[in-house]
Amino acid sequence: MLKEHKHDKPQVEDVFPSQDPLDRADFNAVEYINTLFPTEQSLANIDDVVNKIRLKIRCLDDNIRTVVRGQTNVGQDGRQALEEAQVAIGQLFGKIKDIKDKAEKSEQMVKEITRDIKQLDHAKRHLTTSITTLNHLHMLAGGVDSLEAMTRKRQYGEVANLLQGVVNVLEHFHKYMGIPQIRQLSERVKVAQSELGTQILADFEEAFPAQGSKRAGGPSNVLRDACLVANVLDPRIKQEIIKKFIRQHLSEYMVLFQENQDVAWLDKIDRRYAWIKRQLVDYEEKYGRMFPEEWCMTERIAVEFCHITRTELAKVMRTRAKEIEVKLLLFAIQRTTNFEGLLAKRFSGCTLTDGPGVKKPETPLESTNPFLEDEIGEDGSEMEEDLDRPKKHKAPDNPFHGIISKCFESHLYVYIESQDKNLGEMIDRFVSDFRAQGPPKAGTEDGGAVLPSCADLFVYYKKCMVQCSQLSTGEPMIAFTTIFQKYLREYAWKILSGNLPKTSSNSGGLTIKSLLQEKEGSEAAKFTVEELCLICSILSTAEYCLATTQQLEEKLKEKVDKNLVERINLTGEMDTFSNVISNSIQLLVQDLDAACDPALTAMSKMPWQSVEHVGDQSPYVTSVIMHIKQNVPIIRDNLASTRKYFTQFCIKFTNSFIPKFINHLFRCKTISMVGAEQLLLDTHSLKTVLLDLPSIGSQVVRKAPASYTKIVVKGMTRAEMILKVVMAPHEPSVVFVDNYIKLLADGNPETFQKTLDMKGLKRSEQSSMLELFRQRLPTPPSGTDGGPSLSFSTPTPEQENSRIRKLEKLIKKRL
């Protein structure tokens, strides 16, 4: 019991928390008494403490007694409340049942009241239906009798209206077909319709026999009314009338233009179209009012003529394929497409989808050239505002396009072969003209401009594209694209790449004496000015071809059939022109780079240990600057229209020159303090020239691109740091090594050893320095590759410029 009490008490504490020690589960009487009487003197109050405890016990007994008595009354009150609730529920169910009974009685009463009204409503509805049905039956019986009589008398005008009414009335009797009389009337209507169809076909056969001449006097009113009746009959009757009439109307054409006749050949194709024009005019005059307007008989005759003509032309061209020439084929296609355009203006094309086996030809894409007039002018110059101009509205689709001219597609290889030959001759002519005229002359408008042959090539492409888009948008367009690709590559190889100047492998050197005696302009670059202009002109031409080829691909994809779009891909040709651009830039870079090589070689051979004082920039710097001032303005002026490629040239030259300059710095052995200061001044001069490279020699000074400036500052700052390390004393060794690591941020021992060679240290000294260098290298962070490169914070360009200025002041003071 004691354990259960201790187990349950914490739950009571959760409900009634108490700080009284008597309520604790781990109550200890000894500790409690010791708490009340901690000392012997406190026992004097024992009577008062005992009285308080006895009073507390009596209060607890009273509370327990009250709670126990209260619990005895709660059970009795709960039973009484439950009984009262059950009685109330029973009374509520009784009331609900009374209400339900009264509702059922009310509903029954309403049904008895409205029963008679419903019966009257049903009677009225059935009576109305009976009267309406009897009226329809009377109309149907009388209409069938009249229809049979009028059919025998060929009164088609009255029959047309009556037959439609009889058919409409008969639709009301579909649910009464089980009645014999109704079924009999329906059969009589079907028989009458069948007799009308047979009779009308016979009348048309008599009026327009398959053989012989047409009946004199033209169409009669009887046939016009018969056409109105045919509209109500089975659609097959109407189709049969149209088919026989058109066949009879075009029978003369089949005889006149048989395959073995002279007029059937392509050179007289105009006669075919002239004949059908006369026939359509004759039909309008004689038979225009005989057929209902919604039959579109004029258009049907023209469409059937087109189908027959396409079949006959295909047959005769297949037989006489060897006689087809390019001019003759183009003449026939032009006349045919003109006729198809005339049909589109005259007719809507609504009959192209009527009838089995007749399919509407595929809708052609807009018949325009891939190079719009606002994109490429007559001289082949590209308009920059093309993207800002609104697109031209697409011409309305011609539903008759290809209805005849489709037959020429299988013979377009003649035209394709002709264009292949013409383009080949054009490329050969471009090559011979280039050799005869030579490269563009320096100082003329042609220098650096797009080659005229490029404009001629794309203008011819424009002409071919117009013709091709008129001929076909299917497989022939793919064949034309293949030819275009072939000669774009040939143009890039024979005209552009084939005429790039060749670099010479022989490179002369400069001696100290020649550098000292050298005057500005006394030595020319490896490429002449004309050759530099030629390279720039080829680069500009390749850039123009690249942009125009990209537009050509987009326009071809717009014009070709959707299922052939994926086969249009000029990426290879665009890559070819991109390679020409890259090769041209590389030639310009190599030329200027090679011109600077002798000066750098001379720098590495100078006795820097014997330099006694710091003066102006060294002769090799003057030589480098001279070559830069000779080449860069020419290149910039000739690449004015392609500014981005001039920027690429500057970046590539800088990326080539700076590492080469640093390598030649390492070749300078045993540099004295004064020699290092002179080299530092020379490096700063070269850095200034390189920063000004894009606008050097120009009257208009432009700020160099940030990407270019960043490359120059980073590369030349490294060269300056190397010289600063060389200038620093190598004792004490720890300070020198730490200073090197801080300035260069290079963990490669080979670079450190090259720096020691520049200082002229002996091998024994270098070994100890190298060992100390390896020990002082910072440990790379965990998780990274421990390569030779280190990551240090390099001084900012502003800080370096201030240091250079201080050095210049120091040099001036010494001078």
mmCIF file of C-alpha atoms in Angstrom, residues 448-451 496 500 532-546 577 580-586 588 635 638-639 641-646 648-649:
data_model
loop_
_atom_site.group_PDB
_atom_site.id
_atom_site.type_symbol
_atom_site.label_atom_id
_atom_site.label_comp_id
_atom_site.label_asym_id
_atom_site.label_seq_id
_atom_site.Cartn_x
_atom_site.Cartn_y
_atom_site.Cartn_z
ATOM 1 C CA GLY A 448 40.782 46.586 -93.876
ATOM 2 C CA ALA A 449 37.378 46.687 -95.569
ATOM 3 C CA VAL A 450 35.249 43.681 -96.467
ATOM 4 C CA LEU A 451 36.403 42.106 -99.731
ATOM 5 C CA LEU A 496 40.311 33.992 -97.075
ATOM 6 C CA LEU A 500 46.658 35.045 -95.571
ATOM 7 C CA LEU A 532 48.796 43.920 -92.355
ATOM 8 C CA CYS A 533 45.933 45.612 -94.215
ATOM 9 C CA LEU A 534 45.254 42.357 -96.080
ATOM 10 C CA ILE A 535 45.075 40.371 -92.830
ATOM 11 C CA CYS A 536 42.673 42.931 -91.335
ATOM 12 C CA SER A 537 40.586 42.896 -94.510
ATOM 13 C CA ILE A 538 40.362 39.089 -94.426
ATOM 14 C CA LEU A 539 39.435 39.230 -90.734
ATOM 15 C CA SER A 540 36.654 41.782 -91.416
ATOM 16 C CA THR A 541 35.397 39.689 -94.332
ATOM 17 C CA ALA A 542 35.339 36.521 -92.220
ATOM 18 C CA GLU A 543 33.466 38.366 -89.466
ATOM 19 C CA TYR A 544 30.898 39.588 -92.026
ATOM 20 C CA CYS A 545 30.553 36.078 -93.477
ATOM 21 C CA LEU A 546 30.095 34.619 -89.984
ATOM 22 C CA PHE A 577 34.877 31.489 -90.553
ATOM 23 C CA VAL A 580 39.777 32.276 -90.153
ATOM 24 C CA ILE A 581 39.201 35.078 -87.635
ATOM 25 C CA SER A 582 41.293 33.314 -85.003
ATOM 26 C CA ASN A 583 44.103 32.612 -87.480
ATOM 27 C CA SER A 584 44.107 36.241 -88.627
ATOM 28 C CA ILE A 585 44.348 37.554 -85.077
ATOM 29 C CA GLN A 586 47.084 35.020 -84.316
ATOM 30 C CA LEU A 588 48.869 39.806 -86.214
ATOM 31 C CA ILE A 635 45.652 47.309 -87.122
ATOM 32 C CA ASN A 638 41.744 48.697 -90.318
ATOM 33 C CA LEU A 639 39.621 46.934 -87.660
ATOM 34 C CA SER A 641 34.349 48.208 -87.969
ATOM 35 C CA THR A 642 35.097 45.148 -85.821
ATOM 36 C CA ARG A 643 36.200 46.702 -82.561
ATOM 37 C CA LYS A 644 35.757 43.542 -80.500
ATOM 38 C CA TYR A 645 38.368 41.686 -82.579
ATOM 39 C CA PHE A 646 40.855 44.515 -82.114
ATOM 40 C CA GLN A 648 40.967 40.367 -78.761
ATOM 41 C CA PHE A 649 44.202 41.160 -80.621
#
